[in-house]
Coordinates of C-alpha atoms and ligand atoms in Angstrom, one line a residue:
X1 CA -16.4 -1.8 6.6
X2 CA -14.7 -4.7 4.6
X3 CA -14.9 -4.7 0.8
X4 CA -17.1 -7.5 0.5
X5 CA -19.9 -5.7 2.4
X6 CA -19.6 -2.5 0.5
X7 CA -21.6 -1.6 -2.5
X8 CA -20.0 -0.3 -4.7
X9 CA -22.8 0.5 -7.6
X10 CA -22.9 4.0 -8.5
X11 CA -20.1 5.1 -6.5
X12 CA -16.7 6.3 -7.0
X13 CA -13.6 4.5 -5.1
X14 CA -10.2 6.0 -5.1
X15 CA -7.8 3.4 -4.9
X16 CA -4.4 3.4 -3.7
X17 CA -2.7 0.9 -5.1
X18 CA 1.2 0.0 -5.7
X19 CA 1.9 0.3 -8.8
X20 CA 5.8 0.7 -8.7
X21 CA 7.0 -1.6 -11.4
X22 CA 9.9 -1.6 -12.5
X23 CA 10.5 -0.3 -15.8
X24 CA 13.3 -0.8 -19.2
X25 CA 13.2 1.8 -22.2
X26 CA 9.1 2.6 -20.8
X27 CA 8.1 -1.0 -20.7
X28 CA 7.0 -2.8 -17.7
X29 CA 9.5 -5.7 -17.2
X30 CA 7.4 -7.3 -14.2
X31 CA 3.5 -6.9 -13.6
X32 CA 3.2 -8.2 -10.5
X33 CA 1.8 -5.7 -8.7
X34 CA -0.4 -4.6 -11.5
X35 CA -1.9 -8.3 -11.0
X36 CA -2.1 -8.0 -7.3
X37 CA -4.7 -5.0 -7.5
X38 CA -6.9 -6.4 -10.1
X39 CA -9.0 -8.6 -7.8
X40 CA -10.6 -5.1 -5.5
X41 CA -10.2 -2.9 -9.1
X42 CA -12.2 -5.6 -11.1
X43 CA -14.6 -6.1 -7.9
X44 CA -15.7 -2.4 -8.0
X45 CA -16.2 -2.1 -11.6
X46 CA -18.3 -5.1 -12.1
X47 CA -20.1 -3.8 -9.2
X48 CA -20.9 -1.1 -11.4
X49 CA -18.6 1.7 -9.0
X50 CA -16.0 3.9 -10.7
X51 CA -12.6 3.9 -10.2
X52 CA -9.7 6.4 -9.4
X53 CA -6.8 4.7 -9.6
X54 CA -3.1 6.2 -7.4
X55 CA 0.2 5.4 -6.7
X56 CA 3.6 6.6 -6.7
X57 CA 6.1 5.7 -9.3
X58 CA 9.8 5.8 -7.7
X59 CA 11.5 8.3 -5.8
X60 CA 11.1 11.8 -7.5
X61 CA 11.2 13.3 -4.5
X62 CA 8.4 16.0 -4.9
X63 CA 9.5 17.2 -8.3
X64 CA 7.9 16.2 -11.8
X65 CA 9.9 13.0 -13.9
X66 CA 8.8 12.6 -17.1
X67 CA 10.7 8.9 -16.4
X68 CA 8.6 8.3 -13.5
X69 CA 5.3 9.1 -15.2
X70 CA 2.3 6.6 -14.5
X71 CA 1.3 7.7 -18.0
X72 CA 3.7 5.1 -19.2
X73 CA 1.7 2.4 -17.6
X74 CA -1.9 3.7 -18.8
X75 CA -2.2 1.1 -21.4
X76 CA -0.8 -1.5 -19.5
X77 CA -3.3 -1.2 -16.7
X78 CA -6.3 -0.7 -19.2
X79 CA -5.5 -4.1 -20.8
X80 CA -5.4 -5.6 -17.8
X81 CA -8.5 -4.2 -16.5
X82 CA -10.3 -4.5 -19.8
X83 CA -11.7 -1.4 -19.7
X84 CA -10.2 2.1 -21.1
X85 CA -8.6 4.1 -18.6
X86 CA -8.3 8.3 -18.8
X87 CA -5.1 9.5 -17.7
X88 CA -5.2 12.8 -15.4
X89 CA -1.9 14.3 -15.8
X90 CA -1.9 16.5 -12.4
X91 CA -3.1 14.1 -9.4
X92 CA -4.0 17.6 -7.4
X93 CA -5.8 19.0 -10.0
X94 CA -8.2 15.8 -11.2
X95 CA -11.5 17.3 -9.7
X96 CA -12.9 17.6 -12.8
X97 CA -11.5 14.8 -14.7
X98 CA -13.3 12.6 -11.4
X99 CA -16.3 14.4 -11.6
X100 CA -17.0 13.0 -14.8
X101 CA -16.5 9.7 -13.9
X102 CA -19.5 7.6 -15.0
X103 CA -19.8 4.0 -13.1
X104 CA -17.8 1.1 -14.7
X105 CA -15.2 4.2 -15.8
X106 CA -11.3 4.5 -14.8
X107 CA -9.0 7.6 -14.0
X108 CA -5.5 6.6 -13.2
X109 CA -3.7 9.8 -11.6
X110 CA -0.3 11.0 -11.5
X111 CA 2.0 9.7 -10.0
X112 CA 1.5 10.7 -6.0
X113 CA 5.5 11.8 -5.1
X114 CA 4.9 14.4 -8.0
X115 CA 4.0 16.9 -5.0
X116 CA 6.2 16.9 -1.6
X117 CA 3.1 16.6 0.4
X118 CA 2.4 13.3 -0.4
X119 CA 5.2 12.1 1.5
X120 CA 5.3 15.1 3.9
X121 CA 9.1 15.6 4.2
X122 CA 10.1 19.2 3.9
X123 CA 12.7 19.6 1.4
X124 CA 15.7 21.7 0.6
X125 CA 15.8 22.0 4.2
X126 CA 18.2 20.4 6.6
X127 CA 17.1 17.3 8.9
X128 CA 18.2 18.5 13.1
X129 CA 18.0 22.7 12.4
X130 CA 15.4 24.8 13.9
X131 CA 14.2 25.5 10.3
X132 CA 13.5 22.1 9.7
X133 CA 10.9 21.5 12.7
X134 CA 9.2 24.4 11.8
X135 CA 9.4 23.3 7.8
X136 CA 8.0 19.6 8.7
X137 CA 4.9 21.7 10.8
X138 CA 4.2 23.2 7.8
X139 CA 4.4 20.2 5.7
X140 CA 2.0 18.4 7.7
X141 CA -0.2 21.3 7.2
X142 CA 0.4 21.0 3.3
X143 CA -0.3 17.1 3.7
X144 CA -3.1 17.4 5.4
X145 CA -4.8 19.7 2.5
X146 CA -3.4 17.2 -0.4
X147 CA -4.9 14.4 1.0
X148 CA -8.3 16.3 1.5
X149 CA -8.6 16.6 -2.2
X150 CA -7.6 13.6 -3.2
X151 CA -10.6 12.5 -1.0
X152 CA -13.0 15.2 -2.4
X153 CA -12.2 13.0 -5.8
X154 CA -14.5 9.8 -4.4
X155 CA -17.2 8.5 -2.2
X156 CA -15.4 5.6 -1.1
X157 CA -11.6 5.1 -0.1
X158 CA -10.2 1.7 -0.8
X159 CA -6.2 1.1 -0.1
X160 CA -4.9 -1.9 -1.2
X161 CA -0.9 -0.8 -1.8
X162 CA 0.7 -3.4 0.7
X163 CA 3.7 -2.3 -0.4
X164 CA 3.9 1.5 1.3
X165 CA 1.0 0.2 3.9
X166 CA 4.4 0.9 6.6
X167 CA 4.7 4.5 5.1
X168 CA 2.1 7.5 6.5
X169 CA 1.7 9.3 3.6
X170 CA -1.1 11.2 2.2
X171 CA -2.5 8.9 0.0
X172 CA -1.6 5.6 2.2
X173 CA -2.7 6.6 5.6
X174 CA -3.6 10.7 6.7
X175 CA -6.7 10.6 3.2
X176 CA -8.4 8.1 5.3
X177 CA -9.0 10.7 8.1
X178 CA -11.5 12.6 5.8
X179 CA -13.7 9.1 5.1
X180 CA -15.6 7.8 8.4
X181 CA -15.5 3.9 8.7
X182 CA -18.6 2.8 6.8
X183 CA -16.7 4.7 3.7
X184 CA -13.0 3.1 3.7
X185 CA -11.7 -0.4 3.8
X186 CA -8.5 -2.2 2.6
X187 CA -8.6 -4.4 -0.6
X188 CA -8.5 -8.1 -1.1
X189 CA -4.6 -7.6 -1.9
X190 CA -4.4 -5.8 1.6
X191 CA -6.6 -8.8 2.9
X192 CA -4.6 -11.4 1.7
X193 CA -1.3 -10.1 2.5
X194 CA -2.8 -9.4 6.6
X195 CA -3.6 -13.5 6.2
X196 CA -0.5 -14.2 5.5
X197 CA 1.2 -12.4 8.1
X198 CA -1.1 -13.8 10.9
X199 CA -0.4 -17.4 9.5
X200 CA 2.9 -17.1 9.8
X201 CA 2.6 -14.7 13.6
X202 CA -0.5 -16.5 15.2
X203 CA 0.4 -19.8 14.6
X204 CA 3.9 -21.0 14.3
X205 CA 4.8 -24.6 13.5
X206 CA 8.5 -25.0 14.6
X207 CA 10.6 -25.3 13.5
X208 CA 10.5 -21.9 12.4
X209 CA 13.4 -20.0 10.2
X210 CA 14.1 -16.8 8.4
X211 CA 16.6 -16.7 5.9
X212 CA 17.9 -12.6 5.8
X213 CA 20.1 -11.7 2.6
X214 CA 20.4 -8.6 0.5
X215 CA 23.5 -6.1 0.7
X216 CA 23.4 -4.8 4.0
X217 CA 23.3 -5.5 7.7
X218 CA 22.2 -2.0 8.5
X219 CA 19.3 -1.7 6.5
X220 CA 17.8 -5.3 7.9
X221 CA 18.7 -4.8 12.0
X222 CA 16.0 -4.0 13.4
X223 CA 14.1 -6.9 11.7
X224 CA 17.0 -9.3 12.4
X225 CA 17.1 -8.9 16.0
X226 CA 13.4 -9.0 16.2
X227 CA 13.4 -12.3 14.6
X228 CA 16.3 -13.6 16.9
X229 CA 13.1 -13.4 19.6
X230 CA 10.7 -15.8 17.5
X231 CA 12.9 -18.1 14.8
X232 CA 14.4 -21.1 15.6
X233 CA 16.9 -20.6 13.0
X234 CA 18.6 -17.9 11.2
X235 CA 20.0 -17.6 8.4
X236 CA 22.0 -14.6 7.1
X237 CA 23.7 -14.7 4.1
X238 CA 24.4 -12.4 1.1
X239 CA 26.4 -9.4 1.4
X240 CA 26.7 -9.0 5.3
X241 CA 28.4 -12.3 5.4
X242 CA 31.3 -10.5 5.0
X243 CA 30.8 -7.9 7.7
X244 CA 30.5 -10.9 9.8
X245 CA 33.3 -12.3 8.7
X246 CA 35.7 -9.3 8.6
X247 CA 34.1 -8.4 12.5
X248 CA 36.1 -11.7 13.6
X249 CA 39.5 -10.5 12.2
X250 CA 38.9 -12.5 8.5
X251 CA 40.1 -11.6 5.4
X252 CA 37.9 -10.3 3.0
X253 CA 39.5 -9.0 -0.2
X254 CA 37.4 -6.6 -1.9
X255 CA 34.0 -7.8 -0.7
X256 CA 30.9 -5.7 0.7
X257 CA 31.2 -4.6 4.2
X258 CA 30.1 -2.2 6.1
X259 CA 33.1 -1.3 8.8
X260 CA 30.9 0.7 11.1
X261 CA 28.8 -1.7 12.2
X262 CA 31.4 -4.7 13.3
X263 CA 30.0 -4.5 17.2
X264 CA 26.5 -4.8 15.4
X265 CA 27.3 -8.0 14.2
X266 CA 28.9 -9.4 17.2
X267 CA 25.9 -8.5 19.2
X268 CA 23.7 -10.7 16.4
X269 CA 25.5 -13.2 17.5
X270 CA 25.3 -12.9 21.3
X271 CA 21.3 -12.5 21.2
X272 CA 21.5 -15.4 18.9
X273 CA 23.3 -17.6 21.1
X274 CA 21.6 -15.8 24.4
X275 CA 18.2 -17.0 22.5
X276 CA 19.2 -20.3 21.7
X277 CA 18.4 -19.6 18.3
X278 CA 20.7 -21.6 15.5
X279 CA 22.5 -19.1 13.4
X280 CA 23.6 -20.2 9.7
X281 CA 26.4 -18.4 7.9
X282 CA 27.8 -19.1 4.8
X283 CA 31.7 -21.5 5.6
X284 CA 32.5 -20.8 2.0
X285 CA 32.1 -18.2 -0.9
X286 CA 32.4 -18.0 -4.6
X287 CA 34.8 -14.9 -5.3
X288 CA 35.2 -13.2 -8.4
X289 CA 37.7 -11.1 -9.6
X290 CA 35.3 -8.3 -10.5
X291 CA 31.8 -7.1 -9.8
X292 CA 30.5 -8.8 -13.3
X293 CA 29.4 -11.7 -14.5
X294 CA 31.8 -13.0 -16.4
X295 CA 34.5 -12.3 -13.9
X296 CA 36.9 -15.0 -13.1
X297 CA 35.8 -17.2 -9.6
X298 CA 37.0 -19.0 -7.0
X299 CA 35.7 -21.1 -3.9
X300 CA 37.0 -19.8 -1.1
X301 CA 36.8 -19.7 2.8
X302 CA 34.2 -16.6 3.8
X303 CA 37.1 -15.4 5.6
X304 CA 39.9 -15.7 3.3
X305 CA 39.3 -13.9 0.7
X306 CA 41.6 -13.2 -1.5
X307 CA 43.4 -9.4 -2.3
X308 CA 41.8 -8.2 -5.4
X309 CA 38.6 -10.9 -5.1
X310 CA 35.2 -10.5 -3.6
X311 CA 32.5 -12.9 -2.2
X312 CA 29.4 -12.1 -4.5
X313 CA 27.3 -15.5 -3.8
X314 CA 27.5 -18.5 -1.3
X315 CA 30.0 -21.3 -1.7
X316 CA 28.4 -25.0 -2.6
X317 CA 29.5 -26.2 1.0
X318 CA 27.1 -22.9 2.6
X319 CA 24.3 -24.1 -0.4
X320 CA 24.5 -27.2 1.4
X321 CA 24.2 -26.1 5.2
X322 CA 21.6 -23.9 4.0
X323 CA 19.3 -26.6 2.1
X324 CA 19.7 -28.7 5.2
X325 CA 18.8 -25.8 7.6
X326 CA 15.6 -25.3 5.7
X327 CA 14.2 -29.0 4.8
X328 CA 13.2 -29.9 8.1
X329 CA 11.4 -26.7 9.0
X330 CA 7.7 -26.0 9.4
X331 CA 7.4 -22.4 9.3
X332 CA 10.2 -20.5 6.9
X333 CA 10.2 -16.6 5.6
X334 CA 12.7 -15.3 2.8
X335 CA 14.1 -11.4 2.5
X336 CA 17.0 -11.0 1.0
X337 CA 19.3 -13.1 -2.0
X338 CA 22.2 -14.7 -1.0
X339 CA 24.4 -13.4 -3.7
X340 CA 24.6 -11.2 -6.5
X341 CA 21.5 -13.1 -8.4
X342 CA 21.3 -10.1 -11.1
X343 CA 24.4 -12.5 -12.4
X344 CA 23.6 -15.7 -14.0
X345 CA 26.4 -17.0 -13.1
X346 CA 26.4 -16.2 -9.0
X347 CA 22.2 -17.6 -8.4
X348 CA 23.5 -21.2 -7.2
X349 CA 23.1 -20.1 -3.5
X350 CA 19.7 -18.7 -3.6
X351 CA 18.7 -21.2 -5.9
X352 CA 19.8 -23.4 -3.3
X353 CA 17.7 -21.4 -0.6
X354 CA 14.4 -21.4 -3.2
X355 CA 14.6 -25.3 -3.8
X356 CA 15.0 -26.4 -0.5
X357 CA 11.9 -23.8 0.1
X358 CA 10.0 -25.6 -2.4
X359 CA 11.1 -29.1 -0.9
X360 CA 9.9 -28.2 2.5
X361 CA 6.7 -26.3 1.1
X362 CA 5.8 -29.2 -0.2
X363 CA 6.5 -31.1 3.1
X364 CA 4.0 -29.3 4.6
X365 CA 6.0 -26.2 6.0
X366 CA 4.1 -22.5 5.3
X367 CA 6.4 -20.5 3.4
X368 CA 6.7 -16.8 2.7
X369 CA 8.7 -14.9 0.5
X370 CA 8.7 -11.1 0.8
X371 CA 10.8 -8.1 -1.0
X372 CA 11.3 -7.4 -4.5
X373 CA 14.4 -9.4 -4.7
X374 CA 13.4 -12.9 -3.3
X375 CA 10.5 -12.8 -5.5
X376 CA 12.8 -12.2 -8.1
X377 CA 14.6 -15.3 -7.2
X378 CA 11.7 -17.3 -7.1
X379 CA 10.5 -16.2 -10.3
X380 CA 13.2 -16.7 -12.1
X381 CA 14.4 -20.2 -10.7
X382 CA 10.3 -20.7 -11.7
X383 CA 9.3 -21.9 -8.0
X384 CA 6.2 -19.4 -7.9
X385 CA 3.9 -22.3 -7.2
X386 CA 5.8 -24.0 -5.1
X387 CA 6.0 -21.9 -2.0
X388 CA 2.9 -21.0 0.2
X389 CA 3.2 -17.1 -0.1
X390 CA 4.6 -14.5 -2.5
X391 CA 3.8 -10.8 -0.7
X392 CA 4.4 -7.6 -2.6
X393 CA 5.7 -6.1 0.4
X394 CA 9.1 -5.6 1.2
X395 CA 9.8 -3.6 4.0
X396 CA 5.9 -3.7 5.3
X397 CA 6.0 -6.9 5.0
X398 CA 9.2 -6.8 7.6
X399 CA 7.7 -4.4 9.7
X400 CA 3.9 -6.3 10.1
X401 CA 6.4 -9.6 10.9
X402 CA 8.6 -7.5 13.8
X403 CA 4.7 -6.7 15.1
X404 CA 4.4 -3.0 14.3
X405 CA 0.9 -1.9 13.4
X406 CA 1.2 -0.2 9.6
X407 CA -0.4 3.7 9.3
X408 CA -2.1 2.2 6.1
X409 CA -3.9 -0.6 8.2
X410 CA -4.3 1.8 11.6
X411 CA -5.8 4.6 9.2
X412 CA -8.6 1.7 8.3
X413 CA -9.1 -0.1 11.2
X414 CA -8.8 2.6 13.7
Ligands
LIG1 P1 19.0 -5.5 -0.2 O1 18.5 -4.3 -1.0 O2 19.8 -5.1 1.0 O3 17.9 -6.5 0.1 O4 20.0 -6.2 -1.1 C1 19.7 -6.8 -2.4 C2 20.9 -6.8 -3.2 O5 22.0 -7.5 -2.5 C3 20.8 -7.6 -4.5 O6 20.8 -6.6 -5.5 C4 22.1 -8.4 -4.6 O7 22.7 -8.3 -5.8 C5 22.9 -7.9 -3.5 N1 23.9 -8.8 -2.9 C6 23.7 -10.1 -2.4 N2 24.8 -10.7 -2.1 C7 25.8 -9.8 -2.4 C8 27.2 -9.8 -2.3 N3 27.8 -10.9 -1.8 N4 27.9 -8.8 -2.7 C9 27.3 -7.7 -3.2 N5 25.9 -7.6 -3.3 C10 25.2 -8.6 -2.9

């Protein structure tokens, strides 16, 4: 069943949707993802459905965080639907609150992570002892039995959070098992973000090239080296320049590394070169004399460093290898900053990266920018417009690209 064929009059949908924002002092400081789910919320209400609106909020690991409340986003979501929204302040315990539900109505639940069984990790137990096996068995169990009443809640199951679509978790993936097909379907937002992934996978116009930035080489691997099989170019930039740097004997000063995974890097660089696949690293850095942004700086060699200094974004002569890299390119995809953007005063390298994005975008190349971070960056350098694709999606977003199938799309489509 897709959501345009359903019908949604007189029914209730639960909807699991990301709304994950980040938050100051209680506000909401960026809506984007409230926007993203308004097309499929707004569908079913004008269709004259009801809606139960989930999500997680954060990381409170199975415990209840008065910060990490959805209750702090009722109003916020009610103005942007239009239409009043009822709060239900225990997600597991909602059955009556849904019951009530009259068509064109909202309920927006608690946030999901409230109870360990929406994630299904055991906890307080250690990961590799005999206890924990037998703990994550029962957790299943206990996951299982959550996502059964959350289901109980609605007629119809709609998941549109592209954002955890790569996580099996009760509400994202295992609630799906109590709908048969004709009763569950993913969301425009979930539509449009599976588009945008094909584009980019089912037709690539080379030159193709990824640009991968953030903190850590560790945390991006598995992505990197999957892309090292497709991309014509990469480039990596951000904080791992310096584990690549240091992994050739440079200096570094005080800049982010990560020691342990020096062979990880120089195997990067084999696949690339055993690919044929042009890697771009940052020949220069600007250093600062603290992690702040109005620390002294210097340009400086990526591998000289000096004592005392660190590398937080990418030297003018890397901006310009990087904006060159880019222009010519058909097919491009951005994770990851290439400095320390949080700081004013260290965005010229991805600013360099989102311009030369924009140029080529508006060359003709399809663009796509994924992770919280990047579209960050290109909101704040105010290129939203100017590139092909914005996703919500961070690490699903990486994981549909290195061609795994996401539990929140399998638990649909079967
Ligand atoms: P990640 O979560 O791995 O995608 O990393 C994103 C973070 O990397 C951002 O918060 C940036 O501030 C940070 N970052 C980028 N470049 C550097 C750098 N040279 N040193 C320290 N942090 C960096």
């Amino acid at each position: 069943m897709t959501i345009s064929e359903c019908n949604f009059a007189g029914k209730k949908a639960i909807v699991r949707v990301d709304f994950n924002v980040p938050l100051q002092d209680g506000k909401i400081t960026d809506d984007t993802r409230i926007r993203g789910a308004l097309p499929t919320l707004k569908h079913i209400l004008e269709q004259g459905g009801a809606l139960i609106i989930m999500s997680h909020m954060g990381k409170p690991k199975g415990k209840v965080k008065p910060e990490l409340s959805l209750g702090q986003i009722k109003d916020a979501v009610a103005e942007a639907l239009g239409a009043p929204v009822a709060f239900a302040p225990d997600c597991a315990k909602a059955q009556e609150a849904a019951a009530a539900l009259k068509p064109g109505e909202v309920l927006l639940l608690e946030n999901l992570r409230y109870y360990p069984e929406e994630e299904g990790k055991p906890v307080g137990v250690e990961k590799g002892t005999p206890e924990y096996d037998e703990a994550k068995k029962e957790m299943k169990e206990r996951q299982k039995e959550f996502a059964k009443t959350l289901a109980s809640y609605a007629d119809l199951y709609v998941m549109d959070a592209f954002g955890t679509a790569h996580r099996k978790h009760a509400s994202t993936a295992v609630i799906a098992d109590y709908f048969d097909a004709d009763h569950k379907m993913l969301g425009f937002l979930m539509e449009k973000e599976v588009k945008a992934v094909d584009a980019v996978l089912s037709d690539i116009k080379r030159p193709f090239i990824a640009i991968m930035g953030g903190s850590k080489v560790s945390s991006k691997i598995g992505i990197i080296e999957n892309l090292l099989g497709k991309v014509d170019k990469l480039i990596l930039c951000g904080g791992m320049t310096y584990t690549f740097a240091k992994a050739h004997g440079g200096e570094i000063g005080n800049s982010i590394v990560e020691l342990d995974k020096l062979d990880v890097a120089l195997g990067v660089e084999e696949l690339a070169k055993k690919n044929n696949v042009e890697l771009v690293m940052a020949p220069d850095a600007v250093a600062a004399d603290a992690f702040a942004n109005d620390a002294n700086t210097q340009v400086c060699p990526a591998n000289a460093i000096p004592e005392g200094w660190e590398g937080l974004d990418a030297g003018p002569e890397a901006q310009k290898l990087f904006a060159d890299a880019i222009k010519g390119c058909k097919t491009i995809l951005w994770n990851g900053p290439a400095g320390v953007f949080e700081f004013d005063n260290f965005t010229a390298g991805s600013r360099a990266i989102g311009e030369a994005i924009a140029e080529a975008t508006a060359n003709g190349a399809f663009s796509l920018i994924g992770g919280g971070d990047s579209v960050a960056c290109v909101t704040k350098f105010g290129l939203t417009d100017k590139v092909s694709y914005i996703s919500t999606g961070g690490g699903a977003l990486l994981e549909a690209i290195e061609g795994k199938v996401l539990p929140g799309i399998a638990a649909i489509k079967g």
